[in-house]
Short mmCIF file of C-alpha atoms and ligand atoms in Angstrom, two decimals:
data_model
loop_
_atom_site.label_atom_id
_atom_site.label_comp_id
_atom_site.label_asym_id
_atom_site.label_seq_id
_atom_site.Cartn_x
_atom_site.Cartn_y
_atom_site.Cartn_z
CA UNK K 1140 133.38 140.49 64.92
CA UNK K 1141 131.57 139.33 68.37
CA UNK K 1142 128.64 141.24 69.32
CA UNK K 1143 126.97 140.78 72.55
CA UNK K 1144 122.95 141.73 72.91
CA UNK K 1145 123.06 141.33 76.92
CA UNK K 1146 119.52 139.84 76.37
CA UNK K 1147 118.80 139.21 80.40
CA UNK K 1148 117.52 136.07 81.65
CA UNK K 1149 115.79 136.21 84.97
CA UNK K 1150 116.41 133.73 87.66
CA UNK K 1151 115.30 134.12 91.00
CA UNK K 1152 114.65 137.91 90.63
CA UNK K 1153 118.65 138.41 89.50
CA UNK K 1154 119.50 139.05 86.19
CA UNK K 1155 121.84 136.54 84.37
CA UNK K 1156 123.28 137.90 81.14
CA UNK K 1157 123.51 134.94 78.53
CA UNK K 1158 126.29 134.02 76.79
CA UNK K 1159 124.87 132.86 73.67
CA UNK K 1160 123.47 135.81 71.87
CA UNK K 1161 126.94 136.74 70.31
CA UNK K 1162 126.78 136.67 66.77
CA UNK K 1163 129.76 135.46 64.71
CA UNK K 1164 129.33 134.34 60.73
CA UNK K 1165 132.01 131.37 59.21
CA UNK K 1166 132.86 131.76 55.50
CA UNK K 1167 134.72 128.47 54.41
CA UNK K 1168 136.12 128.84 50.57
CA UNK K 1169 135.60 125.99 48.54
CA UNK K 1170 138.54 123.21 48.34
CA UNK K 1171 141.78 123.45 49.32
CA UNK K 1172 143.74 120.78 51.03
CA UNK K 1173 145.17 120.28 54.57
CA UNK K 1174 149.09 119.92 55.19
CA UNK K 1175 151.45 120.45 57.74
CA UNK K 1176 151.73 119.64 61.61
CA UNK K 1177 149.74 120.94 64.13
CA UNK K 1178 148.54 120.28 67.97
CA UNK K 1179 144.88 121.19 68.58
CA UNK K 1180 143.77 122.17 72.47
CA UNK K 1181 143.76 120.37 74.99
CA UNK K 1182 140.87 117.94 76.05
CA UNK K 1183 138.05 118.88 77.35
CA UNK K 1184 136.17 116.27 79.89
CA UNK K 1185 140.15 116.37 80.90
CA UNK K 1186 140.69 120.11 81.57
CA UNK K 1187 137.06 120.14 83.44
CA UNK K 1188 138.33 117.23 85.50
CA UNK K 1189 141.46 118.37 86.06
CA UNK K 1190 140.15 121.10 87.93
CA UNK K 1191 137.92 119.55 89.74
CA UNK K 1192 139.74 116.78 90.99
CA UNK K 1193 142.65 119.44 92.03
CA UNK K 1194 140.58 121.63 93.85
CA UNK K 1195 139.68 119.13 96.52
CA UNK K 1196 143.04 117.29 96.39
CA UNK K 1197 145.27 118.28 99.30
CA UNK K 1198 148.43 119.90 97.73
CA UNK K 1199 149.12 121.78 94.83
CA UNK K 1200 148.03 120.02 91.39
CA UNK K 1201 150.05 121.59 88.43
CA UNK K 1202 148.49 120.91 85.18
CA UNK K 1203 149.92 121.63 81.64
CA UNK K 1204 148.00 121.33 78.21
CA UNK K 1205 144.77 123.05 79.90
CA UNK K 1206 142.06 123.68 77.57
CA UNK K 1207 141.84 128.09 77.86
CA UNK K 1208 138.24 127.40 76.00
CA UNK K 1209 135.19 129.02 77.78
CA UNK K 1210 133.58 125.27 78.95
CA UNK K 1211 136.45 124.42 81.02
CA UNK K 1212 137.09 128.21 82.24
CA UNK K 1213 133.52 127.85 83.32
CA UNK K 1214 134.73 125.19 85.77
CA UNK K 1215 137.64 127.02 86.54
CA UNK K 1216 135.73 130.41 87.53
CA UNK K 1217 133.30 128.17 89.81
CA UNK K 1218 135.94 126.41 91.72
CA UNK K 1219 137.82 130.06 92.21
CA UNK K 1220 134.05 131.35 93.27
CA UNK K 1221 134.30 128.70 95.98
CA UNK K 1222 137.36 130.04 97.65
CA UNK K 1223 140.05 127.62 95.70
CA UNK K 1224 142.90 129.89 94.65
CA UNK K 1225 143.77 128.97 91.05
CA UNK K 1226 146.55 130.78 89.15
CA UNK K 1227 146.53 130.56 85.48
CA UNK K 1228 146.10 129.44 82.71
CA UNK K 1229 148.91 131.20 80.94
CA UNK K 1230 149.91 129.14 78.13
CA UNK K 1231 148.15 126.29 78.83
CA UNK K 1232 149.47 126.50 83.11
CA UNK K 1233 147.53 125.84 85.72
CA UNK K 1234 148.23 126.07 89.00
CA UNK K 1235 145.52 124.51 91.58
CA UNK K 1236 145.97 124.96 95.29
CA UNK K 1237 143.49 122.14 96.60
CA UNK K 1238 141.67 122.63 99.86
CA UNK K 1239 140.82 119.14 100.62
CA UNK K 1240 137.33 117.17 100.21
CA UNK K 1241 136.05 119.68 103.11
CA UNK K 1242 137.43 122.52 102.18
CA UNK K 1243 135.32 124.66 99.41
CA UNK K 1244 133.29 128.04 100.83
CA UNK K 1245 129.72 129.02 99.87
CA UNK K 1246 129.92 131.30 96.48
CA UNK K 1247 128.20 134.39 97.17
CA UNK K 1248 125.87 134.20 94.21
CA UNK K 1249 124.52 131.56 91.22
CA UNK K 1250 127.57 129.56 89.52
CA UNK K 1251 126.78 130.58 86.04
CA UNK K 1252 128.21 127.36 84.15
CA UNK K 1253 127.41 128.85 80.37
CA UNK K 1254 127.31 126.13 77.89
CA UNK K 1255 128.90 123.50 79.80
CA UNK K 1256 126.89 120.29 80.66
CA UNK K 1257 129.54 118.66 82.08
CA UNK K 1258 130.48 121.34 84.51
CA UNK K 1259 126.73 120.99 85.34
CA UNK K 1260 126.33 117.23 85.37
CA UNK K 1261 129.63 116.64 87.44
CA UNK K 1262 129.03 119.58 89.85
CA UNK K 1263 125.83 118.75 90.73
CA UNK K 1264 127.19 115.22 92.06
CA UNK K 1265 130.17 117.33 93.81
CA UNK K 1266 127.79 120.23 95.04
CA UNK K 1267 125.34 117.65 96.61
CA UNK K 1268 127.86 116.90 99.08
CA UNK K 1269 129.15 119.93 100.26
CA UNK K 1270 127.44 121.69 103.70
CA UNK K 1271 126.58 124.82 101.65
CA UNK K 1272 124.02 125.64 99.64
CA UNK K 1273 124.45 126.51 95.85
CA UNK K 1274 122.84 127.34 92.88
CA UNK K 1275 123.74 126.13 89.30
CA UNK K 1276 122.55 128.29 86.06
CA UNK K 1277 124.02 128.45 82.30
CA UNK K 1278 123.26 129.73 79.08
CA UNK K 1279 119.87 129.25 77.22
CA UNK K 1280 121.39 125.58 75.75
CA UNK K 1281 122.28 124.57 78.98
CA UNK K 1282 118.92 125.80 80.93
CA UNK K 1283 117.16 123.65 78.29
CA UNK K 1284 119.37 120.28 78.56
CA UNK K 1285 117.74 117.09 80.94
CA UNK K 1286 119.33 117.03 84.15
CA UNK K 1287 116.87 115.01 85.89
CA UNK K 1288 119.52 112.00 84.64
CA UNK K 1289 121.68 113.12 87.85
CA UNK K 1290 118.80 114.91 90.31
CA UNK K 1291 117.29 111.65 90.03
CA UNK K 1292 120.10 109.04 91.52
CA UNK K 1293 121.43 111.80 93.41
CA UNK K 1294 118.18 112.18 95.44
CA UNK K 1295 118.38 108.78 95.91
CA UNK K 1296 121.73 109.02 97.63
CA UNK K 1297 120.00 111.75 100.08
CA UNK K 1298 120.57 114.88 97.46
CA UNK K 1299 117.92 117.98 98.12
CA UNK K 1300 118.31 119.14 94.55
CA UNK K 1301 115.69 121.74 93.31
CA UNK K 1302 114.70 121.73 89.08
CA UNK K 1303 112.57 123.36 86.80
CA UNK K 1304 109.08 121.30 86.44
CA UNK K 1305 111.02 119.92 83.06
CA UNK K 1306 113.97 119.04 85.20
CA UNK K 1307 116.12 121.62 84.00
CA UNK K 1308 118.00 123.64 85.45
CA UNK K 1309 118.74 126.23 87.44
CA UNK K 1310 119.43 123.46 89.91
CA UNK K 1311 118.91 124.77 93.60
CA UNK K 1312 121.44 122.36 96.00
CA UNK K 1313 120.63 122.01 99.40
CA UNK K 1314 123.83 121.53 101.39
CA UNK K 1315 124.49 119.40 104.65
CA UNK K 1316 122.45 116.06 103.94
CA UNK K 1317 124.22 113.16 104.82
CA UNK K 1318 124.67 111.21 101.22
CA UNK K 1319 124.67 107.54 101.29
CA UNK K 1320 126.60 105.31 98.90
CA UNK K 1321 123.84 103.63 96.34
CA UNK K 1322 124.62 101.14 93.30
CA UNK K 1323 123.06 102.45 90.12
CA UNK K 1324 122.36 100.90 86.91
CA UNK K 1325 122.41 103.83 84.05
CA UNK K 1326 120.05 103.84 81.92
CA UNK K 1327 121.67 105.49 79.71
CA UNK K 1328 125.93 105.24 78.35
CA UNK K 1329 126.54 108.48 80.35
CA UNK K 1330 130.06 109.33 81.81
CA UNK K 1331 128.55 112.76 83.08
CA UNK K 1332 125.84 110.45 84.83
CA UNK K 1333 128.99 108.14 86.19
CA UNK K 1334 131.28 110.88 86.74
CA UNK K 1335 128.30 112.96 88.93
CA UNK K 1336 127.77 109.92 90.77
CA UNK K 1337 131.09 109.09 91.72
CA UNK K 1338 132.10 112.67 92.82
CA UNK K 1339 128.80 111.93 95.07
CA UNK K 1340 129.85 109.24 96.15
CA UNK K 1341 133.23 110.91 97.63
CA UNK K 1342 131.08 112.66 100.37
CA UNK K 1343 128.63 109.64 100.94
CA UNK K 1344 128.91 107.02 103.49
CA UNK K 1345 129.37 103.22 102.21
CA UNK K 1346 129.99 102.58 98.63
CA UNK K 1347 128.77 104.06 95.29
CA UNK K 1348 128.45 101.71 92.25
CA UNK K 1349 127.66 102.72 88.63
CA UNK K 1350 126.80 100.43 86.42
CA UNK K 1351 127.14 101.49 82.51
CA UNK K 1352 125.01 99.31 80.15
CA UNK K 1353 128.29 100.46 77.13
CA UNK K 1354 131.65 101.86 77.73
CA UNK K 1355 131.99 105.71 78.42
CA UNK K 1356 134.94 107.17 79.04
CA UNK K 1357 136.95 106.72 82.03
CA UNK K 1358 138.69 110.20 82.76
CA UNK K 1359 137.12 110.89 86.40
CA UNK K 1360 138.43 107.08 87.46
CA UNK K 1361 142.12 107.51 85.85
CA UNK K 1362 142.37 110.76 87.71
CA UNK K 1363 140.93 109.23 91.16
CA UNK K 1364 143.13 106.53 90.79
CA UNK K 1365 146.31 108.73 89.93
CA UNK K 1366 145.19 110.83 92.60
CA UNK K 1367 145.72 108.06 95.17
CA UNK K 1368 141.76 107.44 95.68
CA UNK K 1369 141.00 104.14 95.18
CA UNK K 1370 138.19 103.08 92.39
CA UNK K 1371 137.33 99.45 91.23
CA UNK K 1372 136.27 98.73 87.98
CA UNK K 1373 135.22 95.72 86.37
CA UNK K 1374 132.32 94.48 83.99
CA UNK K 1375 131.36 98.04 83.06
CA UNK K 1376 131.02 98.79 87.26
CA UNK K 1377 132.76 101.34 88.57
CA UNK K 1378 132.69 101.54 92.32
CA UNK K 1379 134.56 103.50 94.99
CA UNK K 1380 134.17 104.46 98.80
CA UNK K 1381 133.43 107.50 100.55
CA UNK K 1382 135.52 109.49 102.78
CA UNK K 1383 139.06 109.16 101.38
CA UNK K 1384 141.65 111.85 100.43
CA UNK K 1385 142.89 112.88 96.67
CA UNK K 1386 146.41 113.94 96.52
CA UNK K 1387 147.60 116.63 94.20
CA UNK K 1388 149.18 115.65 91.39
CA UNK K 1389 150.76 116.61 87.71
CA UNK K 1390 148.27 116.27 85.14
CA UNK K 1391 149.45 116.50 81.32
CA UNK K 1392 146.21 117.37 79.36
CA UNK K 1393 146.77 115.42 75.78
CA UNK K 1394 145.27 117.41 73.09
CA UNK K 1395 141.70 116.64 72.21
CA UNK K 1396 140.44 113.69 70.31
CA UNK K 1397 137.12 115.44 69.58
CA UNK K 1398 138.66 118.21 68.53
CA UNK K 1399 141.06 116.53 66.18
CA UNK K 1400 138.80 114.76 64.36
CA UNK K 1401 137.54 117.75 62.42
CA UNK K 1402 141.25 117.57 61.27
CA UNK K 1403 140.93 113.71 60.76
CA UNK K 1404 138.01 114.42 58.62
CA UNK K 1405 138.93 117.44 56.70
CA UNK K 1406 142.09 115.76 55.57
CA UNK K 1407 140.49 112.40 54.80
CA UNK K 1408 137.89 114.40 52.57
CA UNK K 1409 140.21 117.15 51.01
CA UNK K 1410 142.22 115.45 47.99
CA UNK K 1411 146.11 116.04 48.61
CA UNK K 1412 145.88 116.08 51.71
CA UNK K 1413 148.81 114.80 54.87
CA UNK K 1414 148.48 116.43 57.84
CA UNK K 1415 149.91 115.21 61.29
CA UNK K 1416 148.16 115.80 64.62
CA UNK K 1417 150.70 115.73 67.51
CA UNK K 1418 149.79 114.34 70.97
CA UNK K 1419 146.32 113.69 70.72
CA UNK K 1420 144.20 111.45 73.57
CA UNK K 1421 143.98 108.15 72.48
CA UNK K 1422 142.05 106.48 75.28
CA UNK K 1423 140.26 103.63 73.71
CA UNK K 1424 136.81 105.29 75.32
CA UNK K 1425 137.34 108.10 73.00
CA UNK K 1426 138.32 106.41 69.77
CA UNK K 1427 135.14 105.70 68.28
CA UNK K 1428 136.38 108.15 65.55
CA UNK K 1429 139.22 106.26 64.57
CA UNK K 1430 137.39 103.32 64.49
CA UNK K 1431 134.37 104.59 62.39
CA UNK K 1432 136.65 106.59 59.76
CA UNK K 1433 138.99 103.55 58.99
CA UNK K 1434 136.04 101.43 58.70
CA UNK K 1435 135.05 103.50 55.87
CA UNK K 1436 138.59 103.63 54.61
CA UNK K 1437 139.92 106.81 56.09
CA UNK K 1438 144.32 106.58 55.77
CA UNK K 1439 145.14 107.13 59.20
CA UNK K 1440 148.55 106.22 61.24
CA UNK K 1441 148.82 105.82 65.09
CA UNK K 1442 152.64 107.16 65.34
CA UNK K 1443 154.69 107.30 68.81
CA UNK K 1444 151.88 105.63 71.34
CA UNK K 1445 152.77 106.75 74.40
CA UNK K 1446 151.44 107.06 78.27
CA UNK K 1447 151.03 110.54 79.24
CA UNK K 1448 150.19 110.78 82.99
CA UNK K 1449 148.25 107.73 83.19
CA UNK K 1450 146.41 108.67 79.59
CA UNK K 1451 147.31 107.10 76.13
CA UNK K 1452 148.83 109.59 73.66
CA UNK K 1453 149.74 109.34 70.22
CA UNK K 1454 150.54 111.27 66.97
CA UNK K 1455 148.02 110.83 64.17
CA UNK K 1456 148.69 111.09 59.89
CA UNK K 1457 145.76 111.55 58.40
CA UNK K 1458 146.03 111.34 54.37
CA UNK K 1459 143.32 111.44 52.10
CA UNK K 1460 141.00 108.56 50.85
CA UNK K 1461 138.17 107.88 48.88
CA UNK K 1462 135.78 106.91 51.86
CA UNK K 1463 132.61 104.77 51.32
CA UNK K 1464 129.27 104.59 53.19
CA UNK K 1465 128.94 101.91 56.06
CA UNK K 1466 126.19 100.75 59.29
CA UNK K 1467 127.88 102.28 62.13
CA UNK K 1468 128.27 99.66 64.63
CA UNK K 1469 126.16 100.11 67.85
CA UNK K 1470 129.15 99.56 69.88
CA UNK K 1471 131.30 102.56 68.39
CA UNK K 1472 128.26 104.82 69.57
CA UNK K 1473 128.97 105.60 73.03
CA UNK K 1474 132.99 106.23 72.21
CA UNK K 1475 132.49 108.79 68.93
CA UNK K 1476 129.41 110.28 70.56
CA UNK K 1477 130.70 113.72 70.36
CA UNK K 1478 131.96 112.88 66.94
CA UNK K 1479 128.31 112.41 64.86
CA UNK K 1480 128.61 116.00 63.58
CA UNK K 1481 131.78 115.97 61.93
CA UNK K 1482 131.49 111.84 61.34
CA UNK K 1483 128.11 113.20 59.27
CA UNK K 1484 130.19 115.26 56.73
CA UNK K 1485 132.90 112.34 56.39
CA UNK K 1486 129.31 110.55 54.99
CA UNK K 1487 128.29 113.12 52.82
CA UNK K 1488 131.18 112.79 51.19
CA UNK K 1489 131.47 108.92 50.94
CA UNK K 1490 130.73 106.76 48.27
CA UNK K 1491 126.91 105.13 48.72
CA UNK K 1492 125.41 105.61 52.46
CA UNK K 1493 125.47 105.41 55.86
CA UNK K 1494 123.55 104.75 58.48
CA UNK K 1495 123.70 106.09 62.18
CA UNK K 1496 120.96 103.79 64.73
CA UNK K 1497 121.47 104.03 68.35
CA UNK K 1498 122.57 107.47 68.55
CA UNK K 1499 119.08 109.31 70.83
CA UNK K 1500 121.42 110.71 73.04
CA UNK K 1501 122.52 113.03 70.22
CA UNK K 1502 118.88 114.77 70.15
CA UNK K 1503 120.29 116.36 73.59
CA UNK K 1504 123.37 117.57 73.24
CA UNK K 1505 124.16 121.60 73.22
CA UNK K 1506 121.75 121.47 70.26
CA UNK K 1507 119.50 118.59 68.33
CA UNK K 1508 122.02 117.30 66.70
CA UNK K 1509 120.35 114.75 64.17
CA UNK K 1510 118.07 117.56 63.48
CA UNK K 1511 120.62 120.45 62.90
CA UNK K 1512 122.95 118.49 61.35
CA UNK K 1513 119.96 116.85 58.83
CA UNK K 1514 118.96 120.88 57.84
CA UNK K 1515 122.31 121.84 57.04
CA UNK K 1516 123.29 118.63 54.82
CA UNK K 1517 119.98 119.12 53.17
CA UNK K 1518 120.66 122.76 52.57
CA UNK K 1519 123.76 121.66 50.84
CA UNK K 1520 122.13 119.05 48.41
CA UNK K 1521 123.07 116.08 50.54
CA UNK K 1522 120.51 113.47 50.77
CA UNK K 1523 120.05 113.07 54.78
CA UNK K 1524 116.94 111.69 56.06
CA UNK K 1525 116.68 111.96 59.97
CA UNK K 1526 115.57 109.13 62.06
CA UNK K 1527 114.84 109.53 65.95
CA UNK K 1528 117.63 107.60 67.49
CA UNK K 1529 120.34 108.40 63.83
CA UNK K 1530 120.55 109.57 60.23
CA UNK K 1531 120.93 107.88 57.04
CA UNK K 1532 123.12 109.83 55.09
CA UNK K 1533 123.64 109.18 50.79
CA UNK K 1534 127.21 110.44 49.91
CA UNK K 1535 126.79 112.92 47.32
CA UNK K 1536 128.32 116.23 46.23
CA UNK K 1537 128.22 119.03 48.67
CA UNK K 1538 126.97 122.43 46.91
CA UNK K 1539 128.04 126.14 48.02
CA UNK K 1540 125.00 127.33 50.64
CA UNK K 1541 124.19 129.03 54.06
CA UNK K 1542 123.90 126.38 56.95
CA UNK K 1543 122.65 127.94 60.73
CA UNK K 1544 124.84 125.69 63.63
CA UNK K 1545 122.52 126.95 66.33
CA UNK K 1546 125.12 127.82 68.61
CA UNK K 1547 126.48 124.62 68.57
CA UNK K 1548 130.36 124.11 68.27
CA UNK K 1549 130.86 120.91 66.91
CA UNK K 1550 127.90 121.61 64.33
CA UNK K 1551 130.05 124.94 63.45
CA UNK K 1552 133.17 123.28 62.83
CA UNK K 1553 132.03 120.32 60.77
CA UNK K 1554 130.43 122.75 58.33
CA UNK K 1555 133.35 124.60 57.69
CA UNK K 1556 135.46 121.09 57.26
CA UNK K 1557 132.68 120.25 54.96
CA UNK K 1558 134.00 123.43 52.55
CA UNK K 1559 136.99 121.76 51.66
CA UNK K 1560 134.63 119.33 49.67
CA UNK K 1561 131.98 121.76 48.44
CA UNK K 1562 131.18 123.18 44.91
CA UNK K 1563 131.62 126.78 46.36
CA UNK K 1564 131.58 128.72 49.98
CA UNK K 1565 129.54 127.70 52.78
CA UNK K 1566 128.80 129.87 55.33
CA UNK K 1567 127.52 129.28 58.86
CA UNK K 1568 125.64 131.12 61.22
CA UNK K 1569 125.96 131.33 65.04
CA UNK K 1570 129.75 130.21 65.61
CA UNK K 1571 130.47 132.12 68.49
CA UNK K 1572 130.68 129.28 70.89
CA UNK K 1573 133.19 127.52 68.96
CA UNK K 1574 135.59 129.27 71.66
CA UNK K 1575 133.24 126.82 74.19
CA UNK K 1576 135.49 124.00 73.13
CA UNK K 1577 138.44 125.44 70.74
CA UNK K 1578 139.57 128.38 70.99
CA UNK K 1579 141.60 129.47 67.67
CA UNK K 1580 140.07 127.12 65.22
CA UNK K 1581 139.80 129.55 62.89
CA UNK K 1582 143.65 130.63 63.06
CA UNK K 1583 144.84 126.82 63.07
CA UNK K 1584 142.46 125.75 60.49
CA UNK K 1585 143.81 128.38 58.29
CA UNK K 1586 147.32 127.82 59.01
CA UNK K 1587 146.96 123.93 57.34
CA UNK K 1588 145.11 125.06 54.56
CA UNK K 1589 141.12 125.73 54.90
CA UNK K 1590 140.36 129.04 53.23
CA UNK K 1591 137.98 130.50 56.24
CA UNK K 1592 137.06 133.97 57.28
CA UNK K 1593 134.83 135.25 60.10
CA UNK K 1594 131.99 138.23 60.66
C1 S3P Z 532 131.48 114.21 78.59
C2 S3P Z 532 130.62 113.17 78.35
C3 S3P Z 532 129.74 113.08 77.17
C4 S3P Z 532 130.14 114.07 76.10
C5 S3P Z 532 130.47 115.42 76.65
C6 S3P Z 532 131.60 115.33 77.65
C7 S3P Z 532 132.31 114.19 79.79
O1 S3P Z 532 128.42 113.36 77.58
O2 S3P Z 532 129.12 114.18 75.13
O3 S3P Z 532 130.85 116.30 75.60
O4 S3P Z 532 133.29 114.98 79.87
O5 S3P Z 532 132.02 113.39 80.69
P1 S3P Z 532 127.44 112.18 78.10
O6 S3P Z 532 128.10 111.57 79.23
O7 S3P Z 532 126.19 112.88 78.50
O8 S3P Z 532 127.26 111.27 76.93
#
């Protein structure tokens, strides 16, 4: 059952209603296996992209494999606020009719972007160069997330970008500055920092450079580049120059690596288990999670690679294994860093313990998640001591309990995997924006095996 409160949240004298006061409970039944075939949604950072990118193409993108999950509709509804006629999605369709780099109109109010940080992040880079003015709200998790990680380098490219004192948002986006190409060095391994900064750098004159101190993944360059915009890209710097044209295109959307691994997890943990994951992403800045789990002795095939519209697809077979407790290597951070969550339960149930270093970023995702995910192991007898940048974590035996997600997807879904290894039910709290990221999780989940009801 979904329940909405309408609690209103005032900005600028207009009330917003949030989107994440909807209360919906998990039950997960203890054990159980996974088995059988199935293709999870379609990726994320790719959907958001996809219609980005297509909206100020000239020509008519068509894009299959769309994620119909509230994040990337969030996208979708701002672009069609801006005057971009969009039809779809209907079965995963999308049809984009871009207007050209020049061509997007002045919404007539806020661009409420819910939960999404990258429709934030990336927009704000994209907004900055338009000759309108916008402003940029979301939900209470997004309101509260940093965002002075793009206001900063864009004012430095001539953005007029208004924050909170904390740098949150709403963001208030002064259109009509003249944006001039700058080379950045990121502080941080951010692609919504490089992606921003590169849609920027579409409208500015000269060249943009990012510089990313690790790999992060490269969906906004693949798509530039299949779009006919050229981007160079060598020693972790990405640069491209401003004023060029995007053509439409085809995009294929693979299905989601992040959203497969709670799949790649729940069958590595369940005993009995073979289940095969059909065209899932495999770009090696995503695959952190394949990486991590086979270091710890996870059974998983790469079937069928394949290029799918300039991305790397392939079928996974995840079996189970007795996994065992390793250092995660710095390096695998920035490619599995929406993975921690789910990579957290995969170490709860490994033999001796792990240990996460290098991982901050994860403090500021849609929720804490060292914190959240540290309560809710604890809750369940698991021995996980929190550290500021990571979390040691002693494999151990999961016992039945009540665990609260705090809105956050990812947390919601790794709980419930976490079932199919637990001494009786678990139950979460706050999983209504599970439908942020993937929609019918509950349905598929069920259909290979996990015993899970909702309230
Ligand atoms: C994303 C980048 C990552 C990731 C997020 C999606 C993207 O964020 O956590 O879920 O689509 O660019 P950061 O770039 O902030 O690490």
């Amino acid at each position: 059952m979904q329940r909405r409160h309408g609690m209103p949240l005032r900005v600028n004298e207009r009330e917003i209603f949030v989107t994440d006061n909807k209360i919906i409970r998990f039950t997960a039944q203890a054990g159980g296996s996974l088995k059988g075939q199935i293709r999870v949604p379609g990726d994320k950072s790719i959907s958001h992209r996809s219609i980005m990118l297509g909206s100020i193409a000239e020509g008519v993108t068509e894009i299959n494999g769309f994620l119909e999950g509230e994040d990337s509709m969030a996208t979708l509804k701002a672009f069609r606020a801006m005057g971009v006629a969009i039809e779809g999605p209907k079965d995963g369709k999308v049809t984009v009719h871009g207007v050209g780099l020049h061509g997007l109109k002045a919404p007539s109010e806020p661009l409420d972007l819910g939960n999404s940080g990258t429709s934030m992040r990336l927009l704000s880079g994209l907004l900055a160069g338009q000759a309108f003015d916008v402003e940029v709200v979301g939900d209470h998790s997004l309101m509260s997330r940093p965002m002075r990680r793009v206001t900063e380098p864009l004012a430095k490219m001539g953005a007029q970008i208004g924050a909170t004192e904390k740098g949150t948002a709403p963001l208030k986006i002064t259109g009509g500055q003249a944006l001039q190409g700058i080379s950045y060095v990121m502080p941080v391994a951010s692609a919504q920092v490089k992606s921003c900064l590169l849609l920027a750098g579409l409208y500015a004159s000269g060249r943009t450079c990012v510089q990313e101190p690790a790999p992060t993944r490269d969906h906004t360059e693949r798509m530039l580049s299949g779009m006919g915009y050229p981007v160079s890209s060598q020693g972790g710097k990405v640069c491209l120059e401003g004023g060029g044209r995007l053509t439409a295109t085809t995009i294929d959307v693979p299905a989601d690596i992040s959203s497969a691994a709670f799949f790649l997890v729940g069958a590595s943990i369940a005993p009995g288990s073979d289940l095969l994951l059909e065209h899932v992403g495999i770009n090696p800045t995503r695959t952190g999670v394949l990486e991590i789990l086979k270091m710890m002795g996870a059974d998983i095939e790469m079937l069928h690679q394949r290029e799918v519209g300039g991305e790397p697809v392939a079928d996974l077979r995840v079996r189970s294994a007795q996994l065992h407790g390793i250092d995660i290597p710095l390096a695998q951070v920035p490619l599995a860093i929406d993975e921690f969550p789910v990579l957290f339960i995969a170490a709860a149930c490994a033999q001796g313990r792990t240990l996460l270093t290098g991982a901050a970023e994860l403090r500021v995702k849609e929720s804490d998640r060292i914190q959240v995910m540290a309560d809710g192991l604890q809750a369940l007898g698991i021995q996980a001591e929190p550290t500021e940048d990571g979390m040691m974590i002693h494999g151990g035996r999961l016992s039945a309990g009540r665990v609260d997600s705090k809105g956050d997807h990812r947390i919601a879904m790794s709980f419930a995997m976490a079932a199919l290894r637990a001494q009786g039910p678990i139950s979460i709290d706050d999983c209504a924006n599970v439908n942020t990221s993937f929609p019918g999780f509950v349905e598929l989940a069920s259909a290979v095996g996990l015993s899970i009801t909702t309230e």
